[in-house]
GROMACS .gro file of C-alpha atoms in nm:
model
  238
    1UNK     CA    1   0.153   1.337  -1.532
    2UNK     CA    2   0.055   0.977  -1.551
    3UNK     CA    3   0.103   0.643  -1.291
    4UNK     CA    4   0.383   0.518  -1.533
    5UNK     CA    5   0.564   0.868  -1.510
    6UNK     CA    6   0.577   0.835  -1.102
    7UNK     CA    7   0.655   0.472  -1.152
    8UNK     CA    8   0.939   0.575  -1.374
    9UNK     CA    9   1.050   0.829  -1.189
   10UNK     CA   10   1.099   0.632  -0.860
   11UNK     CA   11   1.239   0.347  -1.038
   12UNK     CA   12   1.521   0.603  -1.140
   13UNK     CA   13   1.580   0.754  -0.772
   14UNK     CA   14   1.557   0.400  -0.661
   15UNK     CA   15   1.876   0.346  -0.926
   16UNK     CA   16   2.072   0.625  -0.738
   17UNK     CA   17   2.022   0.459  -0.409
   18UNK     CA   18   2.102   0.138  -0.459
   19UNK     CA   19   2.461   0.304  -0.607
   20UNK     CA   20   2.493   0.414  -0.284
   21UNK     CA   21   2.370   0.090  -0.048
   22UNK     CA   22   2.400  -0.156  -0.341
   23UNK     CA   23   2.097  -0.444  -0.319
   24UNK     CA   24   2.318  -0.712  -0.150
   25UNK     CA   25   2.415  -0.499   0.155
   26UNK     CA   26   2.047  -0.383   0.218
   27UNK     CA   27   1.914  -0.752   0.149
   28UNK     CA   28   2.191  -0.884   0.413
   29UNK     CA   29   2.122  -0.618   0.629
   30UNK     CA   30   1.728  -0.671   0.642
   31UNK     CA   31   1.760  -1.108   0.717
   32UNK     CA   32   2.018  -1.044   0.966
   33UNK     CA   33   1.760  -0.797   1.156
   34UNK     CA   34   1.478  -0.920   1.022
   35UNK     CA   35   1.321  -1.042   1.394
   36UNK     CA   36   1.399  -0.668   1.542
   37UNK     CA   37   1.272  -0.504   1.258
   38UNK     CA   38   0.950  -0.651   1.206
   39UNK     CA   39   0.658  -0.679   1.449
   40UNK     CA   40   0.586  -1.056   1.603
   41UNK     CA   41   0.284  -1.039   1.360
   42UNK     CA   42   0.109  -0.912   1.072
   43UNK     CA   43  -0.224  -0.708   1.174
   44UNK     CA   44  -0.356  -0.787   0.806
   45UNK     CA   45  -0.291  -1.167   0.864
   46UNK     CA   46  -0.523  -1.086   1.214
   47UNK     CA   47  -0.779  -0.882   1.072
   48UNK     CA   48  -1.138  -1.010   1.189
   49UNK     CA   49  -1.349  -0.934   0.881
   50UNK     CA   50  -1.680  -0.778   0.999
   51UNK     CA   51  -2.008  -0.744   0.723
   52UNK     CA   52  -2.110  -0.416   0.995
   53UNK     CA   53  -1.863  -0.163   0.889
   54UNK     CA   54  -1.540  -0.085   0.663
   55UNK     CA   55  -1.278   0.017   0.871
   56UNK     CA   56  -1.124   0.351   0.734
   57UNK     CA   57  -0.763   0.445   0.777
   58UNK     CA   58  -0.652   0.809   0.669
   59UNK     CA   59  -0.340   0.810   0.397
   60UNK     CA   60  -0.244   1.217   0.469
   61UNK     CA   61  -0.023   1.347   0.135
   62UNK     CA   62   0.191   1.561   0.268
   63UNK     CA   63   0.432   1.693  -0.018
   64UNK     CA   64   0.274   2.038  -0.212
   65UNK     CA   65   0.395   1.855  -0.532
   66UNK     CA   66   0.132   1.568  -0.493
   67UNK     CA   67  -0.103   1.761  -0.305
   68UNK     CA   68  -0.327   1.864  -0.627
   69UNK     CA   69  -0.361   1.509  -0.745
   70UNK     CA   70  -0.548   1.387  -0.417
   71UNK     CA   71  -0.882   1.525  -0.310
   72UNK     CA   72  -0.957   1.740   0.021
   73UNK     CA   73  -1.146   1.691   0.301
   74UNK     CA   74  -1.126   1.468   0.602
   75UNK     CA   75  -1.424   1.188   0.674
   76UNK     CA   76  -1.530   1.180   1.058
   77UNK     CA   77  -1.631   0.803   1.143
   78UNK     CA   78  -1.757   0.638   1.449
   79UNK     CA   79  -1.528   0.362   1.395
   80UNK     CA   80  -1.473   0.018   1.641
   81UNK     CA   81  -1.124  -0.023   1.812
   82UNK     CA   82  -0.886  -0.159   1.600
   83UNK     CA   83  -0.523  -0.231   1.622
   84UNK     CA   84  -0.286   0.064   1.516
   85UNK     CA   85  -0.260   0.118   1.167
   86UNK     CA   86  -0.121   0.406   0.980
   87UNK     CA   87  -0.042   0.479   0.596
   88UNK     CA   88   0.254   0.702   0.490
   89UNK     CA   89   0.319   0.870   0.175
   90UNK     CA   90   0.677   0.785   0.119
   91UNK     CA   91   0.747   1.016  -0.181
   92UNK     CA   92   1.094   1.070  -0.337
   93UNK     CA   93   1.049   1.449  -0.300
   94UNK     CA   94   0.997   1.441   0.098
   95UNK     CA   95   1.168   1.288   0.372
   96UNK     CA   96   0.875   1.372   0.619
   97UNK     CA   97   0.785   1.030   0.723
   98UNK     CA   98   1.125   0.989   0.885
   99UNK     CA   99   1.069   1.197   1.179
  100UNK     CA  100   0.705   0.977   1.195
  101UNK     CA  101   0.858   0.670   1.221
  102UNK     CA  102   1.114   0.723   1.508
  103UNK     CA  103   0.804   0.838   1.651
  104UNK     CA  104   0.594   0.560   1.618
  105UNK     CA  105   0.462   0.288   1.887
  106UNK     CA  106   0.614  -0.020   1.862
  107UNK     CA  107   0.299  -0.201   1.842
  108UNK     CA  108   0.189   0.025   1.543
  109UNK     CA  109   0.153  -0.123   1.181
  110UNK     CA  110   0.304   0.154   0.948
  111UNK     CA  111   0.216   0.099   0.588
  112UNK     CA  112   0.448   0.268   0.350
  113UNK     CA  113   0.252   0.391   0.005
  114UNK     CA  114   0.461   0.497  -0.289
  115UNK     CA  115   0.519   0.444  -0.631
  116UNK     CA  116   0.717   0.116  -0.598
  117UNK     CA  117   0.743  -0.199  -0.803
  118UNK     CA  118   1.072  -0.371  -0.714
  119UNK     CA  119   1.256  -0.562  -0.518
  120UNK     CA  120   1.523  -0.250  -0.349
  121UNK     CA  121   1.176  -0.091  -0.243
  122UNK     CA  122   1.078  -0.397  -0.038
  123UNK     CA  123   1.428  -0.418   0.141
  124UNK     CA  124   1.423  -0.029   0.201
  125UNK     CA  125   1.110  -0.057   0.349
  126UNK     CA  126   1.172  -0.319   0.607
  127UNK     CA  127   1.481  -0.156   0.697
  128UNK     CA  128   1.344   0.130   0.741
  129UNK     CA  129   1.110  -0.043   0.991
  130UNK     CA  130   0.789  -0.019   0.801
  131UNK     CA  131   0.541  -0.334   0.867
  132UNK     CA  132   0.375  -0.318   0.484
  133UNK     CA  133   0.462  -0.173   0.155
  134UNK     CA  134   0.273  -0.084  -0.158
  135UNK     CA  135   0.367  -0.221  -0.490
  136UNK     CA  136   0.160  -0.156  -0.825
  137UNK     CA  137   0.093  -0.445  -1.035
  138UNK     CA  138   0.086  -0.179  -1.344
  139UNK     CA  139   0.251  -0.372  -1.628
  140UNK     CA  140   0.396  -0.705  -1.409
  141UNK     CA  141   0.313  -1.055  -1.495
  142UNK     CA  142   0.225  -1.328  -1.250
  143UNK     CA  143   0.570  -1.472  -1.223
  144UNK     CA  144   0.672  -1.089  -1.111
  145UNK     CA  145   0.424  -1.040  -0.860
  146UNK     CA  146   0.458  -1.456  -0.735
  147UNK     CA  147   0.826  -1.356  -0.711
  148UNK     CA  148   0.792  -1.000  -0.518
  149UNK     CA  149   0.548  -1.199  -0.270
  150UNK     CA  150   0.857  -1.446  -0.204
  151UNK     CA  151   1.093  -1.136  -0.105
  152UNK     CA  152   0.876  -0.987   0.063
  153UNK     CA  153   0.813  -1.303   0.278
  154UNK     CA  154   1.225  -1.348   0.317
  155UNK     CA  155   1.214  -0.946   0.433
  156UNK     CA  156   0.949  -1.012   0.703
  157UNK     CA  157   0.740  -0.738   0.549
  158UNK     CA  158   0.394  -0.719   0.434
  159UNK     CA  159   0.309  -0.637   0.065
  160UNK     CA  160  -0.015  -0.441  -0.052
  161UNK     CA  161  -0.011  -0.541  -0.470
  162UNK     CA  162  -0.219  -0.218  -0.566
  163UNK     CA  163  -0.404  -0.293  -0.863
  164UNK     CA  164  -0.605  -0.027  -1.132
  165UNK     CA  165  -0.819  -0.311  -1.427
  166UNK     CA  166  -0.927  -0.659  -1.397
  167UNK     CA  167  -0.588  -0.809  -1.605
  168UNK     CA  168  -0.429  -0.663  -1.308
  169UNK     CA  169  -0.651  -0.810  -1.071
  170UNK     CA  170  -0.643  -1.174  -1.302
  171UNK     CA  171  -0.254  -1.167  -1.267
  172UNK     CA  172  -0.285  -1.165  -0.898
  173UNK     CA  173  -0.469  -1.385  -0.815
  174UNK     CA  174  -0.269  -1.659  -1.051
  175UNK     CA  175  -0.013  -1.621  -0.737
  176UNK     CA  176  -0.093  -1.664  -0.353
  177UNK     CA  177  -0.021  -1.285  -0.268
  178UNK     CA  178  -0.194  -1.271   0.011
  179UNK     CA  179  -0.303  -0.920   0.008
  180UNK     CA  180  -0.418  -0.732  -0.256
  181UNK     CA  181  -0.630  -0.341  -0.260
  182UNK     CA  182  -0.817  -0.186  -0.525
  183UNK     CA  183  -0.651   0.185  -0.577
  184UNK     CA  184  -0.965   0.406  -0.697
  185UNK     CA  185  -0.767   0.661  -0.899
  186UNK     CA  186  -0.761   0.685  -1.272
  187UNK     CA  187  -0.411   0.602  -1.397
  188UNK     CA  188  -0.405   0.975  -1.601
  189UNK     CA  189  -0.517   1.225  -1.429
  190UNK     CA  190  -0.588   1.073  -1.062
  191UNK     CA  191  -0.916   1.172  -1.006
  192UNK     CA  192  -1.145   0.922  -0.794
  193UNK     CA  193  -1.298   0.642  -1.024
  194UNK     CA  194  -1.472   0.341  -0.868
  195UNK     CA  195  -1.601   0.185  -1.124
  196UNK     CA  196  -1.359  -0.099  -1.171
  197UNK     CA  197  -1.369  -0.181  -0.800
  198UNK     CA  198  -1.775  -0.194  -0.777
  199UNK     CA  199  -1.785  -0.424  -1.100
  200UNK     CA  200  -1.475  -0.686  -0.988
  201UNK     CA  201  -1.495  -0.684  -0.596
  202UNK     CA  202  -1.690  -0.971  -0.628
  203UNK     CA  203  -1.420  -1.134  -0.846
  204UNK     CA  204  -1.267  -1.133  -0.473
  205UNK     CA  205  -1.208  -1.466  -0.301
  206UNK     CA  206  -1.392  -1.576   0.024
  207UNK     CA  207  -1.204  -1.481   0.347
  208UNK     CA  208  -0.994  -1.258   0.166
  209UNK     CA  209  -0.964  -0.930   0.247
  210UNK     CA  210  -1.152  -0.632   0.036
  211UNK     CA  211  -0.921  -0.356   0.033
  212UNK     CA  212  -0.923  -0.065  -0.155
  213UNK     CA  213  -0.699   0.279  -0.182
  214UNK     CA  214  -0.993   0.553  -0.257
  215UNK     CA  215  -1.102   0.896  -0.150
  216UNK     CA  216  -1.357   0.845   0.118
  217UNK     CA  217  -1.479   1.194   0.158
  218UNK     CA  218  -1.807   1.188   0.292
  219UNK     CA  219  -2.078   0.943   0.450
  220UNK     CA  220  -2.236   0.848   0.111
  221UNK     CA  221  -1.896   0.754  -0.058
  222UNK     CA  222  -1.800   0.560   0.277
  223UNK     CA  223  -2.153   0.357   0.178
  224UNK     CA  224  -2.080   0.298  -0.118
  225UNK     CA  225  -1.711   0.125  -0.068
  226UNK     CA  226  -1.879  -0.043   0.283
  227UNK     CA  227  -2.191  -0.180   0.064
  228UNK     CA  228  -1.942  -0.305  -0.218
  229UNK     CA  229  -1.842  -0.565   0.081
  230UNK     CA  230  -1.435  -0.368   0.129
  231UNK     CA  231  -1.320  -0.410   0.489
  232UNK     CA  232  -1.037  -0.203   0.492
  233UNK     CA  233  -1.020   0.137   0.297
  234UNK     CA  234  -0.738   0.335   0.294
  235UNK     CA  235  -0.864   0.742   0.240
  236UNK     CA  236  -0.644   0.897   0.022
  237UNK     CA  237  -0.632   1.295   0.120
  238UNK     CA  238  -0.433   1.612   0.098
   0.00000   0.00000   0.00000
């Protein structure tokens, strides 16, 4: 099973919720709690980019389903203080990260990861009180990414563009997306890959930030990501 078949997939659950909570209710919803919902600011927007270390935040998979595509193994760093942030694997098939986020702080940044690409997923997010969602780039054009950037503004969420080749990475950057990660994971069969990342990070802007989505198992591949120049890598892990 492929990227586009999890893309596909969600798209179509997406389809059965917004049946339910149609897109105008959710997006009316969100604006009108938009301050209450949403922290007073964005820890990406705040990050203080450091050329000493590559902060690592862990992305547990929970659901068995997904498990096999994500390598094991946990990566013990010495890391400096840094604001809360935390990465949860929304999928359709669990409802885990519920319970996680009425149990939050309220000064935590919760990043929601999932196989999104529209505007519903944004909404849904921010009402469901998430500071940051992930959206793949995989087959949009500029003027669909420049566009998701603009609702996610109007939400009051953050938006991750995750993005796999260098078109991807050219489309971006045609907008003013502000944040952007490299995810690390061939597009077939999931397993790591980091050779795109290590041969366009430097295609990266100046004082923007180098984030990536990759399996940081050990020391030498946290080296590797830290001496490509990333400063924030979300580890991927079941």
């Amino acid at each position: 099973m492929s990227l586009s078949f999890f893309l596909q997939q969600q798209k179509k659950i997406l389809i059965l919720e917004e049946n339910v909570t149609p897109l105008q209710s959710l997006k009316t919803f969100c604006l009108k709690h938009r301050h209450s919902l949403r922290r007073q600011f964005s820890v990406l927007s705040h990050w203080k980019i450091s050329d000493n270390y590559a902060y690592v935040c862990l992305c547990p998979v929970e659901e068995d389903e997904f498990k096999p595509f994500f390598p094991r193994g946990l990566l013990e760093l010495s890391q400096p203080d840094e604001p809360d942030i935390f990465v949860l694997f929304a999928s359709p098939l669990g409802d885990h990260w519920k319970n996680v986020m009425l149990q939050k702080r309220s000064n935590s940044y919760v990043v929601k990861f999932g196989f999104f690409q529209c505007e519903y997923s944004i909404y849904l997010a921010a009402r469901d009180g998430f500071q940051c969602v992930t959206i793949f780039v995989h087959e949009l054009d500029k003027y669909q990414i420049q566009y998701l950037t603009e609702v996610g503004r109007e939400a009051g969420i953050d938006i991750i563009f995750l993005i796999q080749q260098k078109a991807e990475l050219d489309e971006v950057l045609e907008t003013d997306a502000p944040y952007f990660a490299f995810f690390c994971f061939d597009a077939t069969s999931f397993t790591p890959q980091d050779s795109f990342s290590s041969k366009c990070v430097h295609l990266v802007p100046k004082g923007v930030l180098r984030i990536a989505f990759a399996a940081i198992v050990n020391k030498e591949s946290y080296r590797l990501y830290k001496q490509l120049g990333f400063d924030l890598l979300f580890c991927m892990h079941s």
